[in-house]
Every structure is written in C-alpha cells, then in structure tokens.
PDB file of C-alpha atoms and ligand atoms in Angstrom:
ATOM      1  CA  MET F   1      -2.003  19.687  -8.362  1.00 64.00           C
ATOM      2  CA  SER F   2      -2.248  18.040  -5.191  1.00 72.00           C
ATOM      3  CA  THR F   3       1.059  19.226  -2.796  1.00 77.00           C
ATOM      4  CA  PRO F   4       3.744  17.022  -2.981  1.00 85.00           C
ATOM      5  CA  LEU F   5       4.285  13.374  -1.495  1.00 93.00           C
ATOM      6  CA  SER F   6       6.523  13.316   1.638  1.00 95.00           C
ATOM      7  CA  LEU F   7       7.597  11.240   4.212  1.00 96.00           C
ATOM      8  CA  GLU F   8       8.429  13.589   6.636  1.00 96.00           C
ATOM      9  CA  LEU F   9       4.668  13.649   9.026  1.00 97.00           C
ATOM     10  CA  ASP F  10       4.534  10.177  10.348  1.00 98.00           C
ATOM     11  CA  SER F  11       3.645  10.122  13.968  1.00 98.00           C
ATOM     12  CA  VAL F  12       4.267   7.497  16.738  1.00 98.00           C
ATOM     13  CA  THR F  13       0.084   7.652  16.376  1.00 98.00           C
ATOM     14  CA  LEU F  14      -0.368   7.327  12.823  1.00 98.00           C
ATOM     15  CA  ALA F  15       1.545   3.832  12.579  1.00 98.00           C
ATOM     16  CA  GLU F  16       0.282   3.071  16.119  1.00 97.00           C
ATOM     17  CA  GLN F  17      -2.795   3.634  14.248  1.00 97.00           C
ATOM     18  CA  TYR F  18      -1.721   2.246  10.770  1.00 97.00           C
ATOM     19  CA  ASP F  19      -1.503  -1.232  13.056  1.00 96.00           C
ATOM     20  CA  ARG F  20      -4.844  -1.205  13.959  1.00 94.00           C
ATOM     21  CA  LEU F  21      -6.298   0.507  11.008  1.00 95.00           C
ATOM     22  CA  GLY F  22      -4.736  -1.681   8.192  1.00 94.00           C
ATOM     23  CA  THR F  23      -6.614  -4.659   7.704  1.00 94.00           C
ATOM     24  CA  ARG F  24      -7.521  -4.061   5.056  1.00 96.00           C
ATOM     25  CA  GLN F  25      -4.597  -3.344   3.153  1.00 97.00           C
ATOM     26  CA  PHE F  26      -3.548  -6.721   5.718  1.00 98.00           C
ATOM     27  CA  HIS F  27      -6.547  -8.620   4.436  1.00 97.00           C
ATOM     28  CA  HIS F  28      -5.946  -7.667   0.537  1.00 98.00           C
ATOM     29  CA  GLY F  29      -1.855  -8.703   1.094  1.00 98.00           C
ATOM     30  CA  LEU F  30      -2.746 -12.504   2.165  1.00 98.00           C
ATOM     31  CA  GLU F  31      -4.674 -12.543  -1.296  1.00 98.00           C
ATOM     32  CA  LEU F  32      -1.306 -11.260  -2.548  1.00 98.00           C
ATOM     33  CA  LEU F  33      -0.051 -14.298  -1.000  1.00 98.00           C
ATOM     34  CA  ASP F  34      -1.832 -16.419  -2.295  1.00 98.00           C
ATOM     35  CA  VAL F  35      -1.686 -15.184  -5.865  1.00 98.00           C
ATOM     36  CA  LEU F  36       2.511 -15.624  -5.820  1.00 98.00           C
ATOM     37  CA  ALA F  37       1.174 -19.005  -3.835  1.00 98.00           C
ATOM     38  CA  VAL F  38       4.543 -17.875  -1.220  1.00 98.00           C
ATOM     39  CA  GLN F  39       5.982 -21.367  -0.261  1.00 98.00           C
ATOM     40  CA  ARG F  40       7.256 -22.781   2.768  1.00 98.00           C
ATOM     41  CA  GLY F  41      11.331 -22.202   2.999  1.00 98.00           C
ATOM     42  CA  GLU F  42      11.262 -20.020   0.383  1.00 98.00           C
ATOM     43  CA  LYS F  43      12.923 -16.386   1.138  1.00 98.00           C
ATOM     44  CA  VAL F  44      10.916 -13.015   0.890  1.00 98.00           C
ATOM     45  CA  LEU F  45      11.982  -9.665   0.769  1.00 98.00           C
ATOM     46  CA  ASP F  46       8.083  -7.338   1.517  1.00 98.00           C
ATOM     47  CA  ILE F  47       9.120  -3.523  -0.030  1.00 98.00           C
ATOM     48  CA  GLY F  48       7.202  -1.608   2.361  1.00 98.00           C
ATOM     49  CA  CYS F  49       6.367  -3.483   5.445  1.00 98.00           C
ATOM     50  CA  GLY F  50       5.230  -0.684   7.147  1.00 98.00           C
ATOM     51  CA  THR F  51       4.681  -2.403  10.527  1.00 98.00           C
ATOM     52  CA  GLY F  52       5.721  -5.600   9.372  1.00 98.00           C
ATOM     53  CA  LEU F  53       1.805  -7.415   9.557  1.00 98.00           C
ATOM     54  CA  LEU F  54       1.899  -9.230   6.041  1.00 98.00           C
ATOM     55  CA  THR F  55       6.000  -9.390   6.631  1.00 98.00           C
ATOM     56  CA  GLU F  56       4.257 -11.713   9.899  1.00 98.00           C
ATOM     57  CA  ALA F  57       2.037 -13.586   7.816  1.00 98.00           C
ATOM     58  CA  ALA F  58       4.644 -14.085   4.650  1.00 98.00           C
ATOM     59  CA  ALA F  59       7.129 -15.219   7.551  1.00 98.00           C
ATOM     60  CA  GLU F  60       4.340 -18.324   8.909  1.00 98.00           C
ATOM     61  CA  ARG F  61       3.709 -19.163   5.128  1.00 98.00           C
ATOM     62  CA  THR F  62       7.869 -19.405   4.323  1.00 98.00           C
ATOM     63  CA  GLY F  63       8.537 -21.416   8.496  1.00 97.00           C
ATOM     64  CA  PRO F  64      11.252 -21.084  10.109  1.00 96.00           C
ATOM     65  CA  GLU F  65      13.477 -22.807   7.241  1.00 97.00           C
ATOM     66  CA  GLY F  66      12.839 -19.797   4.964  1.00 98.00           C
ATOM     67  CA  GLU F  67      13.780 -16.056   5.172  1.00 98.00           C
ATOM     68  CA  VAL F  68      11.852 -12.612   5.227  1.00 98.00           C
ATOM     69  CA  LEU F  69      12.911  -9.216   5.238  1.00 98.00           C
ATOM     70  CA  GLY F  70      11.170  -5.586   5.783  1.00 98.00           C
ATOM     71  CA  ILE F  71      11.683  -2.907   4.463  1.00 98.00           C
ATOM     72  CA  ASP F  72      10.386   1.065   4.589  1.00 98.00           C
ATOM     73  CA  PRO F  73      10.960   4.500   4.808  1.00 98.00           C
ATOM     74  CA  LEU F  74       9.102   5.098   7.075  1.00 98.00           C
ATOM     75  CA  ALA F  75      11.607   5.054  10.712  1.00 98.00           C
ATOM     76  CA  LEU F  76       8.229   4.303  13.674  1.00 98.00           C
ATOM     77  CA  ARG F  77       6.965   2.031  11.109  1.00 98.00           C
ATOM     78  CA  VAL F  78      10.074   0.493  11.152  1.00 98.00           C
ATOM     79  CA  GLU F  79      10.186  -0.447  14.926  1.00 98.00           C
ATOM     80  CA  LEU F  80       6.784  -2.174  15.622  1.00 98.00           C
ATOM     81  CA  ALA F  81       7.421  -4.323  12.662  1.00 98.00           C
ATOM     82  CA  GLN F  82      10.952  -5.091  14.792  1.00 98.00           C
ATOM     83  CA  LYS F  83       8.914  -5.312  17.301  1.00 97.00           C
ATOM     84  CA  ARG F  84       6.217  -7.661  15.781  1.00 98.00           C
ATOM     85  CA  ALA F  85       9.511  -9.870  14.761  1.00 98.00           C
ATOM     86  CA  ARG F  86      10.566 -11.631  17.741  1.00 96.00           C
ATOM     87  CA  GLY F  87      13.116 -12.893  15.452  1.00 95.00           C
ATOM     88  CA  ARG F  88      10.570 -14.308  13.194  1.00 97.00           C
ATOM     89  CA  PHE F  89      11.034 -12.027  10.653  1.00 98.00           C
ATOM     90  CA  ASP F  90      13.851  -8.540   9.846  1.00 98.00           C
ATOM     91  CA  ALA F  91      13.011  -5.443   9.608  1.00 98.00           C
ATOM     92  CA  ARG F  92      14.998  -2.278   8.639  1.00 97.00           C
ATOM     93  CA  ILE F  93      14.599   1.459   7.352  1.00 98.00           C
ATOM     94  CA  GLY F  94      15.065   0.885   3.578  1.00 97.00           C
ATOM     95  CA  ARG F  95      13.350   2.521  -0.215  1.00 98.00           C
ATOM     96  CA  ALA F  96      12.609   0.408  -2.813  1.00 98.00           C
ATOM     97  CA  GLU F  97      14.639   2.179  -5.562  1.00 96.00           C
ATOM     98  CA  ALA F  98      17.127   1.999  -3.506  1.00 95.00           C
ATOM     99  CA  LEU F  99      17.749  -2.070  -2.090  1.00 93.00           C
ATOM    100  CA  HIS F 100      21.911  -1.069  -2.693  1.00 88.00           C
ATOM    101  CA  ASP F 101      22.008  -3.313   0.147  1.00 92.00           C
ATOM    102  CA  VAL F 102      20.323  -6.607  -0.981  1.00 96.00           C
ATOM    103  CA  PRO F 103      22.189  -8.907  -2.630  1.00 96.00           C
ATOM    104  CA  ASP F 104      21.616  -9.990  -6.125  1.00 98.00           C
ATOM    105  CA  ALA F 105      19.478 -13.131  -7.085  1.00 98.00           C
ATOM    106  CA  HIS F 106      18.894 -13.930  -3.080  1.00 98.00           C
ATOM    107  CA  TYR F 107      14.850 -13.699  -2.655  1.00 98.00           C
ATOM    108  CA  ASP F 108      12.181 -16.105  -4.552  1.00 98.00           C
ATOM    109  CA  VAL F 109       9.494 -13.896  -3.983  1.00 99.00           C
ATOM    110  CA  VAL F 110       9.623 -10.342  -3.840  1.00 99.00           C
ATOM    111  CA  TYR F 111       6.543  -7.778  -3.423  1.00 99.00           C
ATOM    112  CA  LEU F 112       4.255  -4.116  -2.682  1.00 98.00           C
ATOM    113  CA  ASN F 113       1.296  -4.462  -0.970  1.00 98.00           C
ATOM    114  CA  SER F 114       0.016  -0.824  -1.877  1.00 98.00           C
ATOM    115  CA  VAL F 115       3.157   0.631  -1.426  1.00 98.00           C
ATOM    116  CA  ILE F 116       3.940   1.252  -5.271  1.00 98.00           C
ATOM    117  CA  HIS F 117       1.913   3.736  -6.160  1.00 98.00           C
ATOM    118  CA  TRP F 118       3.928   6.221  -3.526  1.00 97.00           C
ATOM    119  CA  VAL F 119       6.754   5.358  -5.255  1.00 97.00           C
ATOM    120  CA  PRO F 120       7.920   8.237  -7.154  1.00 96.00           C
ATOM    121  CA  ASP F 121      10.882   5.910 -10.014  1.00 97.00           C
ATOM    122  CA  GLN F 122       8.027   2.639 -10.243  1.00 98.00           C
ATOM    123  CA  LEU F 123      10.878   1.326 -12.434  1.00 98.00           C
ATOM    124  CA  ALA F 124      13.944   1.822 -10.593  1.00 98.00           C
ATOM    125  CA  ALA F 125      11.973  -0.259  -7.972  1.00 98.00           C
ATOM    126  CA  LEU F 126      11.513  -2.659 -10.253  1.00 98.00           C
ATOM    127  CA  ALA F 127      14.668  -2.681 -11.512  1.00 98.00           C
ATOM    128  CA  HIS F 128      15.605  -3.565  -8.184  1.00 98.00           C
ATOM    129  CA  ALA F 129      13.096  -6.666  -7.066  1.00 98.00           C
ATOM    130  CA  PHE F 130      14.140  -8.024 -10.509  1.00 98.00           C
ATOM    131  CA  ARG F 131      17.969  -7.871  -9.332  1.00 98.00           C
ATOM    132  CA  VAL F 132      17.928  -9.187  -6.021  1.00 98.00           C
ATOM    133  CA  LEU F 133      15.375 -12.571  -7.644  1.00 98.00           C
ATOM    134  CA  LYS F 134      16.444 -15.382  -8.161  1.00 98.00           C
ATOM    135  CA  PRO F 135      15.662 -16.566 -11.769  1.00 98.00           C
ATOM    136  CA  GLY F 136      12.417 -17.966 -11.971  1.00 98.00           C
ATOM    137  CA  GLY F 137      11.374 -15.665  -8.710  1.00 98.00           C
ATOM    138  CA  ARG F 138       8.614 -14.419  -8.495  1.00 98.00           C
ATOM    139  CA  VAL F 139       7.566  -9.951  -8.398  1.00 99.00           C
ATOM    140  CA  GLY F 140       3.811  -8.728  -7.189  1.00 98.00           C
ATOM    141  CA  PHE F 141       1.659  -6.236  -6.110  1.00 98.00           C
ATOM    142  CA  THR F 142      -0.694  -4.891  -5.452  1.00 98.00           C
ATOM    143  CA  THR F 143      -1.972  -0.663  -5.973  1.00 98.00           C
ATOM    144  CA  MET F 144      -4.472   1.867  -6.195  1.00 97.00           C
ATOM    145  CA  SER F 145      -6.386   1.236  -9.395  1.00 96.00           C
ATOM    146  CA  GLN F 146      -6.201   4.325 -11.859  1.00 95.00           C
ATOM    147  CA  GLU F 147      -9.084   3.154 -13.929  1.00 95.00           C
ATOM    148  CA  ALA F 148     -11.221   2.353 -11.196  1.00 96.00           C
ATOM    149  CA  PRO F 149     -11.363   4.466  -7.875  1.00 96.00           C
ATOM    150  CA  HIS F 150     -11.732   3.591  -5.588  1.00 97.00           C
ATOM    151  CA  ASP F 151     -15.723   5.167  -4.200  1.00 97.00           C
ATOM    152  CA  LEU F 152     -14.006   7.223  -1.317  1.00 97.00           C
ATOM    153  CA  HIS F 153     -11.199   8.642  -3.577  1.00 97.00           C
ATOM    154  CA  VAL F 154     -14.926   9.525  -5.734  1.00 97.00           C
ATOM    155  CA  VAL F 155     -17.258  11.248  -3.851  1.00 97.00           C
ATOM    156  CA  LEU F 156     -14.115  12.539  -1.811  1.00 96.00           C
ATOM    157  CA  ARG F 157     -12.247  14.739  -5.690  1.00 94.00           C
ATOM    158  CA  ALA F 158     -16.300  15.818  -6.520  1.00 95.00           C
ATOM    159  CA  LEU F 159     -16.100  18.010  -2.918  1.00 96.00           C
ATOM    160  CA  LEU F 160     -12.466  19.060  -3.633  1.00 95.00           C
ATOM    161  CA  ALA F 161     -13.451  20.053  -6.766  1.00 94.00           C
ATOM    162  CA  ARG F 162     -16.302  22.440  -4.682  1.00 92.00           C
ATOM    163  CA  GLU F 163     -13.287  25.201  -4.396  1.00 93.00           C
ATOM    164  CA  PRO F 164     -10.416  26.119  -5.048  1.00 92.00           C
ATOM    165  CA  ARG F 165      -8.300  25.792  -2.383  1.00 91.00           C
ATOM    166  CA  TRP F 166      -9.237  22.699  -1.598  1.00 94.00           C
ATOM    167  CA  GLN F 167      -7.503  21.222  -4.722  1.00 89.00           C
ATOM    168  CA  ALA F 168      -4.230  21.164  -3.335  1.00 87.00           C
ATOM    169  CA  ALA F 169      -5.084  18.134  -0.831  1.00 91.00           C
ATOM    170  CA  ARG F 170      -3.725  15.228  -1.621  1.00 84.00           C
ATOM    171  CA  VAL F 171      -6.771  12.699  -2.173  1.00 90.00           C
ATOM    172  CA  GLY F 172      -5.219   8.849  -2.542  1.00 91.00           C
ATOM    173  CA  ALA F 173      -1.850   7.826  -3.792  1.00 94.00           C
ATOM    174  CA  PRO F 174       0.312   9.881  -6.167  1.00 94.00           C
ATOM    175  CA  HIS F 175       1.427   7.841  -8.848  1.00 96.00           C
ATOM    176  CA  GLN F 176      -1.646   5.100  -9.240  1.00 96.00           C
ATOM    177  CA  LEU F 177      -1.692   2.273 -11.748  1.00 97.00           C
ATOM    178  CA  THR F 178      -3.622   2.078 -15.228  1.00 97.00           C
ATOM    179  CA  GLN F 179      -4.337  -2.676 -16.036  1.00 98.00           C
ATOM    180  CA  GLU F 180      -2.183  -1.931 -19.190  1.00 98.00           C
ATOM    181  CA  ARG F 181       1.139   0.437 -16.858  1.00 98.00           C
ATOM    182  CA  ALA F 182       1.352  -2.478 -14.242  1.00 98.00           C
ATOM    183  CA  ALA F 183       1.687  -4.794 -17.963  1.00 98.00           C
ATOM    184  CA  LEU F 184       4.044  -1.867 -18.954  1.00 98.00           C
ATOM    185  CA  LEU F 185       6.213  -1.569 -15.749  1.00 98.00           C
ATOM    186  CA  LEU F 186       6.347  -5.734 -15.174  1.00 98.00           C
ATOM    187  CA  ALA F 187       7.540  -6.234 -18.832  1.00 98.00           C
ATOM    188  CA  ALA F 188       9.754  -3.374 -19.037  1.00 98.00           C
ATOM    189  CA  ALA F 189      12.247  -4.436 -15.532  1.00 98.00           C
ATOM    190  CA  GLY F 190      12.333  -8.109 -17.603  1.00 98.00           C
ATOM    191  CA  PHE F 191       9.967  -9.634 -15.804  1.00 98.00           C
ATOM    192  CA  ASN F 192       6.946 -12.320 -17.496  1.00 98.00           C
ATOM    193  CA  VAL F 193       3.394 -10.799 -16.296  1.00 98.00           C
ATOM    194  CA  THR F 194       2.006 -13.869 -14.774  1.00 98.00           C
ATOM    195  CA  TYR F 195      -1.580 -12.728 -13.288  1.00 98.00           C
ATOM    196  CA  ASN F 196      -2.893  -8.399 -14.420  1.00 98.00           C
ATOM    197  CA  GLU F 197      -6.707  -8.738 -12.558  1.00 98.00           C
ATOM    198  CA  ILE F 198      -9.194  -5.268 -10.432  1.00 98.00           C
ATOM    199  CA  ARG F 199     -10.228  -7.099  -6.831  1.00 98.00           C
ATOM    200  CA  GLU F 200     -13.011  -5.359  -5.853  1.00 98.00           C
ATOM    201  CA  PHE F 201     -13.235  -4.609  -1.992  1.00 98.00           C
ATOM    202  CA  ASP F 202     -16.353  -4.094   0.465  1.00 97.00           C
ATOM    203  CA  ASP F 203     -14.974  -1.434   3.791  1.00 96.00           C
ATOM    204  CA  ALA F 204     -16.687  -1.122   5.539  1.00 97.00           C
ATOM    205  CA  PHE F 205     -16.813   1.816   8.445  1.00 97.00           C
ATOM    206  CA  ASP F 206     -18.305   2.870  11.361  1.00 97.00           C
ATOM    207  CA  THR F 207     -18.258   6.923  10.795  1.00 97.00           C
ATOM    208  CA  VAL F 208     -16.414   9.747   8.667  1.00 98.00           C
ATOM    209  CA  ASP F 209     -13.707  10.168  11.058  1.00 97.00           C
ATOM    210  CA  ASP F 210     -13.083   6.284  11.407  1.00 97.00           C
ATOM    211  CA  VAL F 211     -13.211   6.695   7.670  1.00 97.00           C
ATOM    212  CA  ILE F 212     -10.071  10.026   7.381  1.00 97.00           C
ATOM    213  CA  ALA F 213      -8.200   8.887  10.263  1.00 97.00           C
ATOM    214  CA  PHE F 214      -7.791   5.346   8.256  1.00 97.00           C
ATOM    215  CA  SER F 215      -7.098   7.403   5.239  1.00 97.00           C
ATOM    216  CA  ARG F 216      -4.300   9.822   7.263  1.00 97.00           C
ATOM    217  CA  ALA F 217      -3.009   6.739   8.254  1.00 98.00           C
ATOM    218  CA  SER F 218      -2.287   4.168   5.438  1.00 97.00           C
ATOM    219  CA  SER F 219      -0.803   7.535   3.776  1.00 97.00           C
ATOM    220  CA  PHE F 220       1.570   8.268   7.168  1.00 97.00           C
ATOM    221  CA  GLY F 221       0.125  11.709   7.626  1.00 96.00           C
ATOM    222  CA  ASN F 222      -0.495  13.162   3.442  1.00 96.00           C
ATOM    223  CA  PHE F 223      -4.268  12.553   3.900  1.00 95.00           C
ATOM    224  CA  LEU F 224      -5.902  16.418   2.791  1.00 95.00           C
ATOM    225  CA  SER F 225      -2.129  17.307   4.290  1.00 94.00           C
ATOM    226  CA  ALA F 226      -2.642  20.914   2.259  1.00 92.00           C
ATOM    227  CA  LEU F 227      -5.784  21.669   4.688  1.00 94.00           C
ATOM    228  CA  ASP F 228      -5.497  24.250   7.196  1.00 95.00           C
ATOM    229  CA  GLU F 229      -7.972  23.689  10.710  1.00 96.00           C
ATOM    230  CA  SER F 230     -10.663  24.896   9.284  1.00 96.00           C
ATOM    231  CA  ASP F 231     -10.638  24.061   5.560  1.00 95.00           C
ATOM    232  CA  THR F 232     -10.966  20.032   7.382  1.00 96.00           C
ATOM    233  CA  ALA F 233     -12.861  21.082  10.282  1.00 97.00           C
ATOM    234  CA  ARG F 234     -15.581  22.191   6.428  1.00 96.00           C
ATOM    235  CA  VAL F 235     -14.647  19.288   4.698  1.00 96.00           C
ATOM    236  CA  ARG F 236     -14.518  17.332   7.464  1.00 97.00           C
ATOM    237  CA  LYS F 237     -17.781  18.098   8.157  1.00 97.00           C
ATOM    238  CA  ARG F 238     -19.402  17.884   4.113  1.00 97.00           C
ATOM    239  CA  LEU F 239     -17.684  13.838   3.827  1.00 97.00           C
ATOM    240  CA  GLY F 240     -20.018  12.978   7.045  1.00 98.00           C
ATOM    241  CA  GLU F 241     -23.069  14.499   5.129  1.00 97.00           C
ATOM    242  CA  ALA F 242     -21.851  13.087   1.620  1.00 97.00           C
ATOM    243  CA  LEU F 243     -20.890   9.704   3.054  1.00 98.00           C
ATOM    244  CA  GLU F 244     -24.322   9.003   5.068  1.00 96.00           C
ATOM    245  CA  ALA F 245     -25.897   8.226   1.853  1.00 95.00           C
ATOM    246  CA  LYS F 246     -24.074   5.375   0.990  1.00 97.00           C
ATOM    247  CA  ARG F 247     -24.932   4.087   4.711  1.00 98.00           C
ATOM    248  CA  GLY F 248     -25.637   0.305   5.344  1.00 96.00           C
ATOM    249  CA  PRO F 249     -26.528  -2.159   7.762  1.00 97.00           C
ATOM    250  CA  ARG F 250     -22.959  -2.490   7.809  1.00 96.00           C
ATOM    251  CA  GLY F 251     -22.216   0.990   8.794  1.00 98.00           C
ATOM    252  CA  ILE F 252     -20.731   3.056   5.961  1.00 98.00           C
ATOM    253  CA  ALA F 253     -20.342   1.058   2.463  1.00 98.00           C
ATOM    254  CA  LEU F 254     -18.262   1.876   0.385  1.00 98.00           C
ATOM    255  CA  LYS F 255     -16.304   0.111  -2.281  1.00 97.00           C
ATOM    256  CA  ARG F 256     -11.935  -0.127  -2.978  1.00 97.00           C
ATOM    257  CA  ARG F 257     -10.123  -1.708  -5.817  1.00 97.00           C
ATOM    258  CA  MET F 258      -6.787  -2.460  -6.024  1.00 98.00           C
ATOM    259  CA  THR F 259      -5.211  -4.138  -9.191  1.00 98.00           C
ATOM    260  CA  PHE F 260      -2.891  -6.628  -8.504  1.00 98.00           C
ATOM    261  CA  ALA F 261       0.075  -7.500 -11.311  1.00 98.00           C
ATOM    262  CA  THR F 262       2.648 -10.654 -10.056  1.00 99.00           C
ATOM    263  CA  GLY F 263       5.398 -10.934 -13.341  1.00 98.00           C
ATOM    264  CA  ARG F 264       8.355 -14.001 -12.766  1.00 98.00           C
ATOM    265  CA  LYS F 265      12.060 -13.210 -13.892  1.00 98.00           C
ATOM    266  CA  PRO F 266      12.723 -16.070 -16.548  1.00 98.00           C
ATOM    267  CA  VAL F 267      15.042 -18.952 -16.136  1.00 97.00           C
ATOM    268  CA  ALA F 268      17.463 -17.840 -18.908  1.00 78.00           C
ATOM    269  CA  GLN F 269      18.001 -14.949 -19.556  1.00 63.00           C
TER     270      GLN F 269
HETATM  271  C1  SAM O 301      -0.472   1.428   2.904  1.00 52.78           C
HETATM  272  S1  SAM O 301       1.240   1.454   4.109  1.00 52.78           S
HETATM  273  C2  SAM O 301       1.629  -1.160   2.847  1.00 52.78           C
HETATM  274  C3  SAM O 301       2.652  -0.891   4.273  1.00 52.78           C
HETATM  275  C4  SAM O 301       1.990  -2.845   4.009  1.00 52.78           C
HETATM  276  N1  SAM O 301       2.268  -3.023   3.352  1.00 52.78           N
HETATM  277  C5  SAM O 301       1.120  -2.933   4.279  1.00 52.78           C
HETATM  278  O1  SAM O 301       0.818  -3.233   2.931  1.00 52.78           O
HETATM  279  O2  SAM O 301      -0.012  -2.227   5.216  1.00 52.78           O
HETATM  280  C6  SAM O 301       2.597   2.180   2.332  1.00 52.78           C
HETATM  281  C7  SAM O 301       4.192   1.824   2.841  1.00 52.78           C
HETATM  282  O3  SAM O 301       4.984   1.859   1.803  1.00 52.78           O
HETATM  283  C8  SAM O 301       5.859   2.697   2.505  1.00 52.78           C
HETATM  284  N2  SAM O 301       6.490   3.401   1.235  1.00 52.78           N
HETATM  285  C9  SAM O 301       6.089   4.746   0.986  1.00 52.78           C
HETATM  286  N3  SAM O 301       7.116   4.891   0.099  1.00 52.78           N
HETATM  287  C10 SAM O 301       7.959   4.298   0.025  1.00 52.78           C
HETATM  288  C11 SAM O 301       9.681   3.814  -1.484  1.00 52.78           C
HETATM  289  N4  SAM O 301       9.887   4.236  -1.989  1.00 52.78           N
HETATM  290  N5  SAM O 301      10.271   2.641   0.112  1.00 52.78           N
HETATM  291  C12 SAM O 301      10.011   1.185   0.316  1.00 52.78           C
HETATM  292  N6  SAM O 301       8.366   1.858   0.491  1.00 52.78           N
HETATM  293  C13 SAM O 301       6.853   2.956   0.905  1.00 52.78           C
HETATM  294  C14 SAM O 301       4.985   3.499   3.537  1.00 52.78           C
HETATM  295  O4  SAM O 301       6.487   3.860   4.242  1.00 52.78           O
HETATM  296  C15 SAM O 301       4.188   2.914   4.393  1.00 52.78           C
HETATM  297  O5  SAM O 301       4.620   1.845   5.173  1.00 52.78           O
END
C-alpha cells in the first residue's frame, strides 16, 4: 500500500520546477482543449490549474470577450498562476470536490487536465462540474490510464517490489481510471459521453534526476516521499541503471499514456 496522498508537501522549488517541467502535461492539455473545441467568447473553468500554463492557453483561445478561471488547492502554484494571468484570467485556491463559490450553469467548458487521478471523490468533482456548466456545456479530463500505465511506473513498480519497505513509496497518482470507469463516472454525474480514448506520448529525459524532478514536481512532492534519504539514493541508482536500457537518440525514452474523456451536459433535463 502506498502512503496516503498529501497536499502539504509542495514547496516553492517544486512549484517553480512544475512551471518549467509541466510542459509535458501542457502539451497533452492543448490536445484536450482541441477535443473540447474551446471557442472565442466562451466561459471556461480549469480545475486543478497548477501554475496556469494551460489556463493561459485557454484564455488565448477564448479571447478577451471570454472568461477563464483556474482553481487549485496549492497556494504556491496559484500564486504563480496569478502572476502569469496579468488580467487575462483569474486564479484562486479551491478544490474540485468543493466548488461551492462557483455559480450554477455559468460555464461553457470545464476541464481537469492531469488532475482527476489525484481527486479522492471523483464523482463529487464531476457533479460540481455538471452543476456549474450551462445546459449543453462540455466537460473533459485527462487521467493516468489504469490499464495502460506509463513506462516509468512499470519500471519503478518492478524495482520497488524487490524490498518490502519500498512498497509504501508512491509512484503514480492514487485514483487512476480505466476507460470504462471514466465513462461510468461521466454518466453517473449526468453527462452524455462524447469522447473516450487512450493517447500515447513520447517523453525524453537527459538523466534519471530529470525523471525524478519531473515526477516530484508533477506529484507536488508525493513521488517516492515515503523513502528516507538512503533508500531514495538506492532507488535512484537502480532506477538510473534500469532507465539506461531505454536510452535512445533523444535521451531516456519513456512512453506516457493518458485517457482523454469528455462529456456533454444534456440541454433538456
Ligand atoms: C500534474 S498537476 C496538473 C496541473 C495543470 N492542470 C496542468 O495541466 O499543468 C496536478 C494538479 O492537480 C491539483 N489537485 C490535486 N488535488 C486536487 C483537487 N482535489 N482538486 C483540484 N485540484 C487538485 C494539484 O494541486 C496540481 O496542481
């Protein structure tokens, strides 16, 4: 069993690193915005906006006549998103399962990019998304795929299985979804499912330390956090050796798979 997820492990360094290394999530997030066909003038809610990279891209698509709000529970990341916004979008602290201060039937599009796999009560999160969407509004999320794990997680789980005390270490997000579960959740919240596919992304890293920095920043400090210093050093060494087998012309080549799921709120209820 992995240690429970914590929202208390973030730091200025991790938030700043995510702002640089989160370009991987940013790029698949742009694909999510394409699937959702975000248009000029629309009102968009970005749940789990992090440092606001994708929120900014959404605001570019909606233009000044649109409205974009990003929410995230991590104060340090919201601060970076607010700096990035420069009046083009808003960002504030909040959680997917508790959007109580967001008005009903206000948004055209609500999305969670690389977020829902961190959310313990996913149905509550999607029920809130449903409530704040206008009739006919679109919801979308990307999630780590439970049936098609990232290459890194496959390698690491095999490595951590060798020592009993390493098994408490968190590798991926705790609430990953299968495609089937993603569709069931959307339907349970009241949406008609409009898209449900696994997409694959080719990541490249120079060193094992880059892989670890990316994973730590993306998990706001949870990745391998249960390990003490000496176990971390041992895991890092063994991971480095295992990842060398995956080195290609662009560096350490790792495939990452994400489920993309979208739905529409019915017009007449
Ligand atoms: C990997 S980052 C993704 C950030 C951003 N969406 C992006 O595409 O770059 C995951 C984000 O989910 C946020 N998060 C975790 N639990 C959450 C929750 N319960 N509600 C909303 N956001 C949450 C984290 O604070 C973090 O910023």
